[in-house]
Amino acid sequence: MDVLIDADTIRSPELRHEIPAGIIDPFLYGEHDGKPFAVVSALDAPTIALARPDLHQVDMIADLGLMELVADGVSPYQAMLEVRLRACREVGVSEAAVPPSFPLATAEYLRAHGITLHVDRERFDARRRRKTPAELAGIRRATVGAQAGLQAMRDALREGITCEELRVIVRQAVEPHAALGEFNVARGPQTATGHGPGSGPIQRGEPVILDLAPQDRDTGTFSDIARTFVVGDPDPEIARWHTLVVEVLEDAIAHVRPGVEGRELYARACDRFEAEGFATQRKPGKAVMEGFPTSLGHGVGLEIHEAPSLGRSGEAFLSGDVITIEPFLCRPGFGGVQVEEVLLVTDTGAELISDFTYSL
Amino acid sequence: MDVLIDADTIRSPELRHEIPAGIIDPFLYGEHDGKPFAVVSALDAPTIALARPDLHQVDMIADLGLMELVADGVSPYQAMLEVRLRACREVGVSEAAVPPSFPLATAEYLRAHGITLHVDRERFDARRRRKTPAELAGIRRATVGAQAGLQAMRDALREGITCEELRVIVRQAVEPHAALGEFNVARGPQTATGHGPGSGPIQRGEPVILDLAPQDRDTGTFSDIARTFVVGDPDPEIARWHTLVVEVLEDAIAHVRPGVEGRELYARACDRFEAEGFATQRKPGKAVMEGFPTSLGHGVGLEIHEAPSLGRSGEAFLSGDVITIEPFLCRPGFGGVQVEEVLLVTDTGAELISDFTYSL
C-alpha cells in the first residue's frame, strides 16, 4: 500500500519519523511501491536531502508549475493543493494509506480528483514503536534534561517557595539540555486534579508533584518523568500512598518484557490498588478523579503519549518500545502522589532510561 | 454557521486562539449558535475553565460514557471518535465549518453518522487576523527575545567562529525570554539557499544571516526577525545589495496602512528590484533561487507564517494585523542578504514592534 502524509515535521510525529529534520512549512511526503518521495520548496530541499538522501524530491516550482498556477490567478492555497495532486499523478500514487490527522482539505481535493485514501492509524503508530538509534539517543538526552529539572527542584524546595518560582528554576535547569513546553508544579489539593500548571506557596507536609516532558532539540523526541516531593515530614496518608505507588511501579518494571501486554500490567496495578481499597477505572469510585483513576502509562517518543498503551486495552510490548510507567493515587480536595519512570523494552526485559531517586 | 475544531492547543493555532492555554492532548471544541463548548477530560477541565470561563464543558467520562464504551470492548481510539459524535448530538451540532487541518479520521466518523462538515479556511484565518491584547503582548515578548539573540550574535561575531557556536550563543540569549525552535545561522553561499541551519567557520567579508522566530511561552505567539551581518569589510556586491534591501524594506514600511494590499507592496518591491536588474517571481531568472525569489513577507501570530500574505496574491491589511517584511536578494553559489522586521498595522499606518539596527 502506498502512503501519503501532508504535514510539517514540527507538529507531525508521523512525518518527523520519516524525515528526521525540523521543517516548519507543511509539505507532501509519500511512498510509492516502497520508494519515498516528497514535494518540496527550494528553501527546504537541502535540509530534506541531508536528512533523507534516498528520497526522491519533486520541486513544487521547477517540476510542478506552482508559479504558473499563481500567475494564472489560482490562489496560493488552491495552488498548493493542485501541486500535491500533480505530484501524486507524476509519481503514480492512485491509492494510499494516510494517518488519522491527515488534513481534511487535502483529502477532499485528492479524492475529488480520483485518488483513494484510507485512514490507517495502526500502520503509522506501528512505524514509530521500535525507536531508531537517533530517536533513542534523543529520548536519553531529554531524560537527562528532565533529571536536571528534578534535581534543581529538589535543591530549591522549601516551605513558602511558590510553584511559580519553582517553575522558573526547573526551566532554567532543563533548557540547556532540552526544550521544555508546558509542565506542572502542583501542590496540596492541586496534585489531585492533574494537568493544571500549579500555583501558590509550598506548605510543610503537603505533596508537591513535578511532571515534565522535555523535548530533545535534534530529534524532536520527548521524555516524560514525574516525582512527588514533600517539605518536612509528609502527611501520614501521603507517605503510605507513596510507599504503595513505588511498590506498584517497581512491580510493573520487573514484569516488562516483549510479549507482555500493557493491559496485564494495568490489571496487576489495579489488583494491588483495589486490594488496598482504592477505586480504579475498573471499579470507579464516586468522583471521577479518585483512587487510581488513570492508566498505568504509555509509549513515548515523537509524541508524549503514543503507542503502546498501559491501560485497559494495552497491547503486547515490542523490543525497542519506549514506555513510561506512572502509578498515581489521589483524592479530590486532598492531594495526589505520582512517580513516573521512562524505560526501554529490551529483548529480555526493561532498561531504565531515567536514574533519579523515588524518595519524597 | 456552527464551528468544530479537533486538535490540541500546542499544535493548532485555530484552537489556541479560542482556548488561550497550553493543552497537549487533543479535544473537540465547537460553537453552536455562537456559544462555545468543549469535550474535555477531568484532567484538562480546570485549565480550560480558567482560560475560557464562558465555555460549556462536556465531560467525556461523566457526561458521554467514555469508560462504558471501553468497558464494552470499544478501542479507546474508536471510543474517542464516538464521544465526539455524542457531544455534537447532545449540544445540537448537525452542520459545521472546520479548518483545513481538521483530522480526516474525525471527519469521516462524524460524516458517516450524519454530521455535515465544510472546510472553511478563510473563516479560521480571518479569526486570527486582528490580534487579541494578550497575543500582541506575547508577540512583543517574543520580539524582545529575538533581539536578545541578534545582540548576542553581533557581540560574538568574529572571523573563525562557527555557525554551530553562534547558534548556541543565540539560543542562550533568547531562551530566558522565549522558546526557540529551529533557526538558522547561515554563512557565505549558505545564505542563498534559505532554510538550512548553517555550518562552518565565518570568513571575513562574507554575509552571515541570523533568522529566528522565538515563541512566547504564555500565549504561543511567535515573532520572526532576520538580519545580515559581515565580519570586516563586506564584499562590495553584498554591501550594494544590503543598501537596496534596506531601501525596499523602509519604503514598504512607509506604505503599510489598513486597506493597502499585500500584493501592492510586493509589486513595489519587484518594481525596484527589477529596475536594478534582479530576477523576481514575476520575472524569473535561470535559477529558482536567484534575485528576489521569495514573497515580501507574511502575517505572524500563532503561526510563524499566517495571513495576510505580502506576495502576489496578498490581501488588504486590517488594523490589528501583525506582519513581517523581509526583502531578500541572493545568487546561488555566492550568497544572500535579508533584513526582516515585524510590525503592527495600526489605524493610520504601522508601528515597528522590533527595534534593532539594520547595519551590517
XYZ file of C-alpha atoms in Angstrom:
720
model
C 0.000 0.000 0.000
C 1.299 3.457 -0.911
C 1.479 6.103 1.813
C 0.805 9.871 1.966
C 1.488 12.330 4.803
C 0.733 16.063 4.447
C 2.251 17.920 7.391
C 5.266 19.747 8.782
C 7.860 17.824 10.787
C 7.495 20.029 13.878
C 3.860 19.115 14.502
C 3.570 15.672 12.880
C 5.266 12.735 14.617
C 4.416 10.550 11.606
C 6.379 12.814 9.265
C 9.236 13.584 11.687
C 9.837 9.833 11.919
C 10.257 9.639 8.122
C 12.171 12.942 7.717
C 14.369 13.402 10.811
C 14.842 17.185 10.490
C 12.868 20.242 11.567
C 10.807 21.658 8.657
C 8.234 24.260 9.698
C 6.287 24.558 6.438
C 3.937 21.711 5.525
C 4.730 19.510 2.522
C 3.511 16.249 0.975
C 5.537 13.113 1.716
C 4.705 9.798 0.129
C 5.829 6.271 -0.628
C 5.054 4.626 -3.958
C 5.961 0.949 -4.333
C 8.035 1.414 -1.163
C 10.089 4.318 -2.563
C 9.897 7.616 -0.665
C 9.241 10.983 -2.331
C 8.404 14.499 -1.181
C 7.009 17.640 -2.794
C 9.327 20.379 -1.600
C 10.178 24.048 -1.984
C 13.695 25.079 -2.998
C 14.082 26.534 0.510
C 13.586 23.202 2.276
C 15.179 20.928 -0.339
C 18.752 20.960 1.103
C 17.577 20.161 4.642
C 15.388 17.292 3.458
C 18.161 15.911 1.226
C 20.536 15.859 4.184
C 18.002 14.059 6.410
C 16.830 11.561 3.766
C 19.416 11.203 0.964
C 17.442 8.277 -0.528
C 14.290 10.363 -1.040
C 13.120 11.484 -4.491
C 12.419 15.220 -4.388
C 9.760 16.770 -6.611
C 10.260 20.554 -6.728
C 6.885 22.304 -6.487
C 8.078 25.251 -8.583
C 10.503 23.734 -11.105
C 8.676 20.405 -11.613
C 5.017 21.053 -10.833
C 4.318 24.571 -12.106
C 3.351 26.249 -8.825
C 4.282 29.738 -10.055
C 2.383 29.364 -13.324
C -0.745 28.422 -11.355
C -0.432 31.523 -9.178
C 0.313 33.695 -12.226
C -2.905 32.324 -13.780
C -4.864 33.633 -10.795
C -5.173 30.443 -8.726
C -4.924 31.304 -5.012
C -1.672 30.106 -3.400
C -3.743 27.879 -1.124
C -5.555 26.176 -4.023
C -2.292 26.015 -5.957
C -0.651 24.084 -3.114
C -3.490 21.535 -3.250
C -3.178 21.215 -7.039
C 0.599 20.740 -6.723
C 0.003 17.854 -4.307
C -2.380 16.224 -6.784
C 0.081 16.701 -9.659
C 2.824 15.047 -7.603
C 0.630 12.000 -6.906
C -0.108 11.687 -10.620
C 3.525 12.165 -11.648
C 4.834 9.620 -9.139
C 1.960 7.227 -9.775
C 0.067 7.207 -6.454
C -3.618 6.402 -7.040
C -4.458 4.845 -3.651
C -2.729 5.440 -0.309
C -2.878 4.944 3.442
C -2.897 8.189 5.464
C -2.639 8.923 9.206
C -5.802 9.897 11.168
C -4.559 13.501 11.337
C -4.357 13.829 7.519
C -5.781 17.298 6.733
C -9.389 17.142 5.560
C -8.818 19.872 2.930
C -6.085 17.882 1.160
C -8.090 14.655 1.441
C -11.135 16.264 -0.186
C -9.074 17.699 -3.065
C -7.227 14.461 -3.806
C -10.392 12.344 -3.553
C -12.317 14.742 -5.813
C -9.633 14.088 -8.419
C -9.649 10.316 -8.211
C -7.070 9.472 -5.510
C -8.329 6.901 -2.987
C -7.291 7.447 0.649
C -7.656 5.131 3.645
C -7.128 6.286 7.239
C -4.854 3.680 8.845
C -3.919 4.558 12.396
C -2.323 1.201 13.249
C 0.102 1.395 10.319
C 1.539 4.762 11.362
C 1.515 4.020 15.107
C 3.391 0.770 14.422
C 6.104 2.548 12.419
C 7.096 4.582 15.458
C 7.058 1.721 18.008
C 10.672 0.490 17.686
C 12.774 3.614 18.107
C 15.615 4.387 15.687
C 19.066 4.741 17.312
C 18.831 8.521 16.745
C 15.393 8.712 18.386
C 16.538 6.649 21.374
C 19.586 8.907 21.795
C 17.196 11.885 21.733
C 14.979 10.363 24.432
C 18.088 9.791 26.576
C 19.152 13.459 26.155
C 15.651 14.666 27.004
C 15.712 12.431 30.096
C 18.998 13.986 31.240
C 17.220 17.351 30.933
C 14.250 16.106 32.955
C 16.549 14.861 35.718
C 18.344 18.216 35.831
C 14.920 19.786 36.425
C 14.028 17.303 39.164
C 17.386 17.852 40.887
C 17.056 21.652 40.703
C 13.595 21.490 42.218
C 14.722 19.126 44.973
C 17.577 21.514 45.825
C 15.312 24.589 45.836
C 12.279 23.131 47.605
C 11.497 24.765 50.967
C 8.462 25.976 52.889
C 6.992 29.129 51.373
C 8.616 28.993 47.941
C 5.888 29.170 45.298
C 5.047 26.801 42.455
C 5.601 29.748 40.099
C 9.158 30.297 41.444
C 9.904 26.584 41.226
C 8.740 26.521 37.599
C 11.318 29.185 36.688
C 14.081 27.244 38.490
C 13.131 23.987 36.764
C 13.017 25.642 33.340
C 16.483 27.156 33.785
C 17.861 23.756 34.725
C 16.235 21.858 31.852
C 16.728 24.200 28.908
C 20.495 23.821 28.486
C 19.705 20.143 27.792
C 16.347 20.123 26.025
C 13.337 22.226 25.086
C 10.558 22.392 27.663
C 6.954 23.197 26.827
C 4.044 23.139 29.262
C 4.754 21.439 32.590
C 3.291 21.277 36.084
C 4.491 22.006 39.596
C 1.357 21.211 41.606
C 0.989 21.396 45.392
C -1.517 20.189 48.007
C -5.019 19.638 46.583
C -3.762 20.674 43.113
C -1.865 17.386 42.951
C -5.181 15.533 42.782
C -6.531 17.282 39.700
C -3.822 16.596 37.161
C -2.892 18.872 34.323
C -3.166 22.375 35.868
C 0.176 24.226 35.993
C 0.073 24.686 39.788
C 0.240 27.832 41.925
C 0.963 29.271 45.364
C 3.414 28.729 48.252
C 4.513 25.250 49.319
C 3.394 24.179 52.813
C 5.089 21.668 55.104
C 3.857 18.087 54.778
C 1.827 18.557 51.583
C 2.644 16.678 48.360
C 4.342 18.561 45.522
C 4.371 16.887 42.090
C 6.769 17.849 39.313
C 5.720 16.281 35.999
C 7.723 17.301 32.952
C 8.260 16.141 29.374
C 11.335 17.825 27.860
C 11.858 17.517 24.092
C 15.229 16.809 22.522
C 16.080 19.606 20.105
C 17.848 17.494 17.481
C 15.315 14.718 17.062
C 12.038 16.116 18.430
C 11.673 13.140 20.790
C 10.303 13.530 24.319
C 10.989 12.119 27.746
C 8.290 12.118 30.459
C 9.066 11.815 34.173
C 7.341 12.741 37.428
C 8.222 12.674 41.112
C 6.387 13.624 44.308
C 8.225 15.669 46.951
C 7.353 16.835 50.468
C 8.921 19.598 52.598
C 9.414 18.278 56.136
C 7.503 15.234 57.375
C 4.865 14.014 54.938
C 1.220 13.699 55.891
C 0.950 10.016 57.024
C -1.591 9.185 54.307
C 0.672 10.691 51.621
C 3.587 8.651 52.967
C 1.501 5.458 52.826
C 0.308 6.214 49.276
C 3.875 6.913 48.191
C 5.126 3.570 49.502
C 2.330 1.791 47.647
C 2.877 3.749 44.395
C 6.598 2.907 44.399
C 5.795 -0.753 45.110
C 3.387 -0.881 42.148
C 5.924 0.924 39.933
C 8.738 -1.476 40.790
C 6.484 -4.499 40.366
C 5.429 -3.275 36.915
C 9.017 -2.572 35.834
C 10.018 -6.089 36.925
C 7.326 -7.573 34.661
C 8.084 -5.617 31.456
C 9.385 -7.713 28.561
C 8.467 -8.222 24.889
C 5.161 -10.051 24.523
C 3.753 -8.957 27.870
C 0.641 -6.843 27.297
C 0.150 -3.352 28.684
C -3.309 -4.446 29.846
C -1.739 -7.201 32.001
C 0.438 -4.679 33.864
C -2.533 -2.335 34.211
C -4.588 -5.191 35.683
C -1.781 -6.094 38.153
C -1.678 -2.466 39.337
C -5.479 -2.360 39.709
C -5.451 -5.637 41.654
C -2.984 -4.178 44.135
C -4.680 -0.785 44.491
C -8.170 -2.324 44.771
C -6.886 -4.723 47.471
C -5.934 -1.625 49.475
C -9.425 -0.197 48.997
C -8.774 2.303 46.219
C -11.127 2.977 43.309
C -9.800 2.299 39.777
C -11.148 2.687 36.252
C -12.311 -0.946 36.586
C -14.138 -0.228 39.853
C -14.892 3.515 39.788
C -15.473 5.452 42.987
C -17.892 8.335 43.471
C -15.617 11.011 41.996
C -14.061 10.777 38.533
C -10.606 11.650 39.919
C -10.352 9.308 42.900
C -8.040 6.416 43.835
C -6.148 5.251 40.716
C -8.230 6.998 38.024
C -5.690 6.936 35.179
C -3.968 4.298 33.070
C -0.602 2.893 34.239
C 1.446 4.539 31.466
C 2.045 4.990 27.772
C 4.583 4.871 24.988
C 6.713 7.975 24.499
C 8.770 9.096 21.503
C 7.936 11.726 18.892
C 4.741 12.248 20.886
C 4.490 12.477 24.663
C 1.621 9.986 24.548
C 1.889 7.324 21.842
C 1.623 3.548 21.435
C 1.762 1.196 23.281
C -0.884 1.786 25.952
C -0.599 0.565 29.541
C -4.338 0.922 30.096
C -7.329 -1.388 29.781
C -6.672 -2.091 26.096
C -2.857 -2.083 26.236
C -1.238 -4.220 23.535
C 1.847 -6.501 23.740
C 5.234 -4.805 24.158
C 7.894 -4.998 21.444
C 11.634 -4.895 21.901
C 12.531 -1.256 21.131
C 9.376 0.287 22.629
C 10.000 3.194 24.987
C 7.312 3.423 27.673
C 6.553 5.290 30.875
C 5.037 3.750 33.978
C 3.245 6.260 36.184
C 1.074 4.907 39.009
C -0.994 7.683 40.607
C -3.201 7.850 43.707
C -5.414 10.808 44.559
C -8.457 12.118 46.410
C -10.202 15.336 45.306
C -9.674 18.206 47.740
C -6.815 16.395 49.471
C -3.989 15.584 47.085
C -2.165 13.029 44.994
C 1.049 11.039 44.679
C 2.706 10.076 41.408
C 6.041 8.587 40.410
C 6.731 8.244 36.666
C 9.671 6.412 35.103
C 10.717 6.059 31.455
C 12.179 2.797 30.212
C 13.276 0.921 27.117
C 11.814 -2.511 26.386
C 14.792 -4.791 25.627
C 14.889 -8.327 24.237
C 14.772 -9.788 27.739
C 13.141 -7.167 29.977
C 13.426 -3.446 30.534
C 16.240 -0.922 30.856
C 15.593 2.178 32.951
C 16.415 5.287 30.923
C 15.996 7.570 33.929
C 18.056 7.499 37.100
C 16.621 9.655 39.889
C 15.568 8.785 43.434
C 11.917 7.969 44.184
C 12.277 9.363 47.716
C 9.807 12.002 48.923
C -22.708 28.505 10.948
C -21.595 26.233 13.774
C -17.883 25.502 14.162
C -15.838 22.408 15.110
C -12.091 22.108 15.809
C -10.498 18.787 16.842
C -6.927 19.441 17.951
C -4.593 20.230 20.819
C -3.722 23.863 21.580
C 0.037 23.314 21.194
C -0.132 22.361 17.514
C -3.342 24.079 16.366
C -3.287 27.865 16.020
C -7.037 27.812 15.363
C -7.715 26.177 18.726
C -5.081 28.102 20.713
C -6.791 31.313 19.560
C -10.106 30.087 21.060
C -8.603 28.457 24.201
C -5.589 30.567 25.247
C -3.847 27.871 27.332
C -1.482 25.021 26.587
C -3.338 21.670 26.379
C -1.249 18.825 24.937
C -3.994 16.229 24.458
C -6.431 16.738 21.563
C -10.073 17.512 22.297
C -13.169 18.650 20.386
C -14.039 22.355 20.555
C -17.188 23.725 18.984
C -19.580 26.620 18.717
C -23.332 26.051 18.436
C -25.494 29.112 17.796
C -22.426 31.162 18.716
C -21.980 29.500 22.126
C -18.646 27.723 22.733
C -18.364 24.194 24.117
C -15.607 21.619 24.513
C -15.425 17.873 25.161
C -12.830 17.552 27.884
C -11.183 15.120 30.272
C -11.283 15.774 34.002
C -7.503 16.355 33.815
C -7.788 19.320 31.428
C -11.093 20.753 32.663
C -9.616 23.194 35.253
C -7.096 24.652 32.787
C -9.750 25.145 30.106
C -12.184 26.695 32.611
C -9.532 29.201 33.638
C -8.734 30.138 30.025
C -12.378 30.291 28.839
C -14.772 30.745 31.780
C -17.693 31.258 29.358
C -17.250 27.844 27.731
C -19.682 24.954 28.311
C -17.698 21.842 29.261
C -18.943 18.371 28.368
C -17.028 15.780 30.392
C -16.151 12.804 28.189
C -16.315 10.376 31.106
C -19.087 11.712 33.330
C -21.368 13.034 30.555
C -20.603 10.944 27.472
C -19.899 7.447 28.745
C -16.295 7.042 27.580
C -15.465 4.437 30.216
C -18.566 2.354 29.493
C -17.577 2.238 25.815
C -14.096 0.991 26.672
C -15.510 -1.494 29.197
C -17.766 -2.809 26.393
C -14.659 -3.564 24.315
C -14.599 -0.497 22.042
C -10.966 0.537 21.403
C -10.007 3.801 23.152
C -9.355 5.324 19.736
C -12.853 4.450 18.426
C -14.345 5.466 21.753
C -12.821 8.949 21.424
C -14.474 9.307 17.999
C -17.833 8.140 19.358
C -17.565 10.583 22.267
C -17.049 13.439 19.778
C -20.167 12.370 17.874
C -22.205 12.106 21.080
C -21.128 15.617 22.065
C -22.281 17.034 18.714
C -25.655 15.339 19.151
C -26.048 16.439 22.758
C -25.163 20.067 22.004
C -27.141 20.084 18.748
C -24.440 20.494 16.081
C -25.597 18.924 12.797
C -23.582 21.041 10.345
C -20.326 22.910 10.994
C -17.392 24.749 9.454
C -13.980 23.183 10.141
C -10.389 24.330 9.471
C -8.420 22.759 6.573
C -6.314 20.804 9.061
C -9.371 19.077 10.594
C -8.341 15.416 11.074
C -9.656 13.151 8.330
C -10.433 10.337 10.791
C -12.793 12.506 12.863
C -14.368 13.970 9.722
C -15.119 10.517 8.339
C -16.674 9.325 11.601
C -18.876 12.394 12.063
C -19.977 12.418 8.409
C -20.763 8.691 8.500
C -23.172 9.477 11.338
C -24.937 12.376 9.684
C -22.927 15.466 10.671
C -22.200 17.780 7.706
C -18.755 19.426 7.657
C -17.432 22.211 5.408
C -13.736 23.115 5.183
C -13.587 26.912 5.507
C -10.041 28.243 5.530
C -10.964 31.915 5.219
C -13.186 31.808 8.302
C -10.448 30.492 10.577
C -7.655 32.595 9.042
C -9.806 35.714 9.497
C -10.399 34.966 13.190
C -6.685 35.264 13.892
C -6.006 38.424 11.836
C -6.693 41.100 14.479
C -4.558 40.043 17.448
C -6.038 39.966 20.960
C -4.245 42.181 23.518
C -2.775 39.031 25.082
C -1.499 37.749 21.730
C 0.049 41.124 20.866
C 1.785 41.233 24.255
C 3.118 37.743 23.508
C 4.491 38.814 20.115
C 6.220 41.756 21.837
C 7.833 39.428 24.399
C 8.962 37.030 21.668
C 10.434 40.004 19.789
C 12.432 41.054 22.858
C 13.801 37.516 22.863
C 14.691 37.705 19.165
C 16.539 40.972 19.705
C 18.499 39.476 22.592
C 19.599 36.768 20.174
C 20.592 39.275 17.480
C 22.557 41.328 20.008
C 24.360 38.270 21.385
C 25.340 37.197 17.894
C 26.532 40.680 16.957
C 28.668 40.762 20.103
C 30.155 37.301 19.475
C 30.706 37.532 15.725
C 34.369 37.299 14.674
C 36.442 35.591 11.981
C 36.674 31.831 12.545
C 33.789 31.379 14.984
C 31.448 28.718 13.597
C 27.761 28.856 12.805
C 27.323 25.984 15.262
C 28.980 28.012 18.081
C 26.905 31.062 17.221
C 23.716 29.005 17.367
C 24.486 28.009 20.963
C 25.188 31.635 21.912
C 21.964 32.836 20.296
C 19.909 30.129 21.998
C 21.299 31.010 25.430
C 20.415 34.662 24.871
C 16.874 34.027 23.618
C 15.623 31.319 25.964
C 15.312 33.387 29.147
C 12.746 35.415 27.154
C 11.013 32.947 24.868
C 11.110 29.399 23.482
C 13.218 28.901 20.374
C 12.683 26.063 17.903
C 14.531 25.611 14.627
C 16.533 28.630 13.462
C 19.337 29.407 11.022
C 22.785 30.949 11.229
C 23.877 30.724 7.583
C 27.182 31.961 6.140
C 28.589 32.627 2.660
C 26.877 30.599 -0.082
C 24.555 29.040 2.538
C 22.823 32.418 2.820
C 21.484 31.990 -0.728
C 19.688 28.721 -0.140
C 17.319 29.588 2.631
C 16.179 27.238 5.332
C 19.281 25.122 6.090
C 20.579 25.550 9.649
C 24.052 26.730 8.538
C 27.511 25.372 9.324
C 31.240 26.092 9.425
C 33.575 28.964 10.355
C 32.749 32.583 9.493
C 35.085 34.234 6.953
C 35.845 37.948 6.593
C 33.624 39.810 4.142
C 31.025 37.062 3.654
C 27.364 37.567 4.603
C 26.021 35.883 7.749
C 22.241 35.720 8.177
C 20.519 35.115 11.509
C 16.809 34.356 11.026
C 14.883 33.382 14.135
C 11.262 33.049 15.253
C 11.055 32.783 19.052
C 7.734 31.714 20.579
C 6.232 33.353 23.648
C 5.686 30.725 26.327
C 2.462 32.142 27.786
C 0.500 32.698 24.598
C 2.182 30.509 21.970
C 2.621 33.512 19.640
C 5.747 33.961 17.509
C 7.963 36.805 16.398
C 10.103 36.496 13.230
C 13.162 38.684 12.576
C 16.294 38.428 10.452
C 19.462 40.471 9.988
C 22.555 40.123 7.804
C 25.990 40.661 9.374
C 29.532 40.799 7.983
C 32.892 40.452 9.795
C 35.240 43.164 8.492
C 34.576 44.940 5.197
C 31.701 43.422 3.245
C 32.095 42.141 -0.291
C 31.119 45.213 -2.422
C 28.216 43.365 -4.065
C 26.872 42.319 -0.641
C 27.132 45.936 0.537
C 25.212 47.164 -2.526
C 22.516 44.502 -2.077
C 22.180 45.396 1.600
C 21.649 49.090 0.843
C 18.952 48.152 -1.680
C 17.242 45.652 0.642
C 17.052 48.238 3.446
C 15.694 50.833 0.991
C 12.946 48.417 -0.144
C 12.173 47.493 3.476
C 11.821 51.118 4.577
C 9.742 52.007 1.530
C 7.377 49.107 2.255
C 7.060 50.012 5.948
C 6.213 53.600 4.959
C 3.334 52.342 2.802
C 1.682 49.971 5.293
C -1.785 51.009 6.446
C -5.244 49.378 6.632
C -6.728 48.869 3.179
C -3.398 48.702 1.368
C -2.974 45.259 -0.192
C -0.002 42.989 0.399
C 0.213 42.441 -3.368
C 0.698 46.213 -3.891
C 3.737 46.257 -1.589
C 5.070 43.099 -3.224
C 4.710 44.755 -6.653
C 6.521 47.906 -5.441
C 9.420 45.775 -4.214
C 9.536 43.848 -7.514
C 9.483 47.117 -9.489
C 12.519 48.352 -7.583
C 14.472 45.079 -7.704
C 13.700 44.507 -11.402
C 14.829 48.088 -12.195
C 18.206 47.106 -10.724
C 18.326 44.018 -12.932
C 17.294 41.350 -10.423
C 15.007 38.406 -11.208
C 11.741 38.150 -9.230
C 8.854 35.685 -9.062
C 7.171 37.913 -11.701
C 10.209 37.766 -13.991
C 12.060 34.574 -13.056
C 15.755 34.166 -13.741
C 17.504 30.957 -14.744
C 17.783 29.555 -11.220
C 14.821 29.110 -8.869
C 16.697 30.834 -6.020
C 18.028 33.949 -7.744
C 17.470 37.692 -7.324
C 14.326 38.255 -5.213
C 12.800 34.752 -5.361
C 10.508 34.957 -2.319
C 7.466 36.960 -1.288
C 7.934 40.241 0.597
C 6.574 38.942 3.902
C 3.697 37.394 5.815
C 1.425 37.684 8.802
C 2.750 36.288 12.080
C 0.932 35.281 15.262
C 0.018 31.806 16.485
C 1.785 30.568 13.353
C 5.098 31.841 12.031
C 3.517 32.121 8.583
C -0.152 33.132 8.571
C -2.483 35.629 6.886
C -2.126 38.207 5.416
C 0.287 37.475 2.563
C 2.719 40.030 1.145
C 3.136 38.047 -2.078
C 1.469 38.037 -5.470
C -1.983 37.392 -4.032
C -1.611 39.446 -0.845
C -4.909 40.757 0.515
C -5.743 44.154 2.108
C -4.285 44.834 5.562
C -6.526 45.249 8.610
C -5.832 47.340 11.678
C -4.549 44.795 14.218
C -2.669 42.607 11.706
C 0.895 41.760 12.707
C 3.136 41.285 9.665
C 6.775 40.824 8.768
C 8.530 42.466 5.822
C 11.598 40.561 4.654
C 13.165 41.598 1.334
C 15.831 39.114 0.229
C 18.416 39.112 -2.579
C 20.541 36.111 -3.483
C 22.597 34.307 -6.105
C 23.229 30.539 -5.891
C 26.823 29.710 -5.019
C 27.549 33.276 -3.893
C 25.261 34.366 -1.076
C 22.269 36.353 0.072
C 21.166 39.385 2.063
C 17.983 39.624 4.117
C 16.579 42.056 6.648
C 13.264 41.137 8.292
C 11.168 43.375 10.517
C 7.951 42.681 12.436
C 5.272 45.376 12.699
C 1.734 46.045 13.849
C -0.770 47.530 11.404
C -2.403 50.466 13.205
C -5.439 52.585 12.258
C -3.215 55.042 10.405
C -0.062 53.170 9.408
C 2.376 50.793 11.031
C 4.150 50.532 14.378
C 7.508 48.754 14.468
C 7.457 46.018 17.122
C 11.177 45.346 16.740
C 13.976 47.815 17.432
C 17.379 46.620 16.228
C 19.873 48.191 13.821
C 19.854 47.184 10.157
C 23.620 47.806 9.912
C 25.860 45.034 8.543
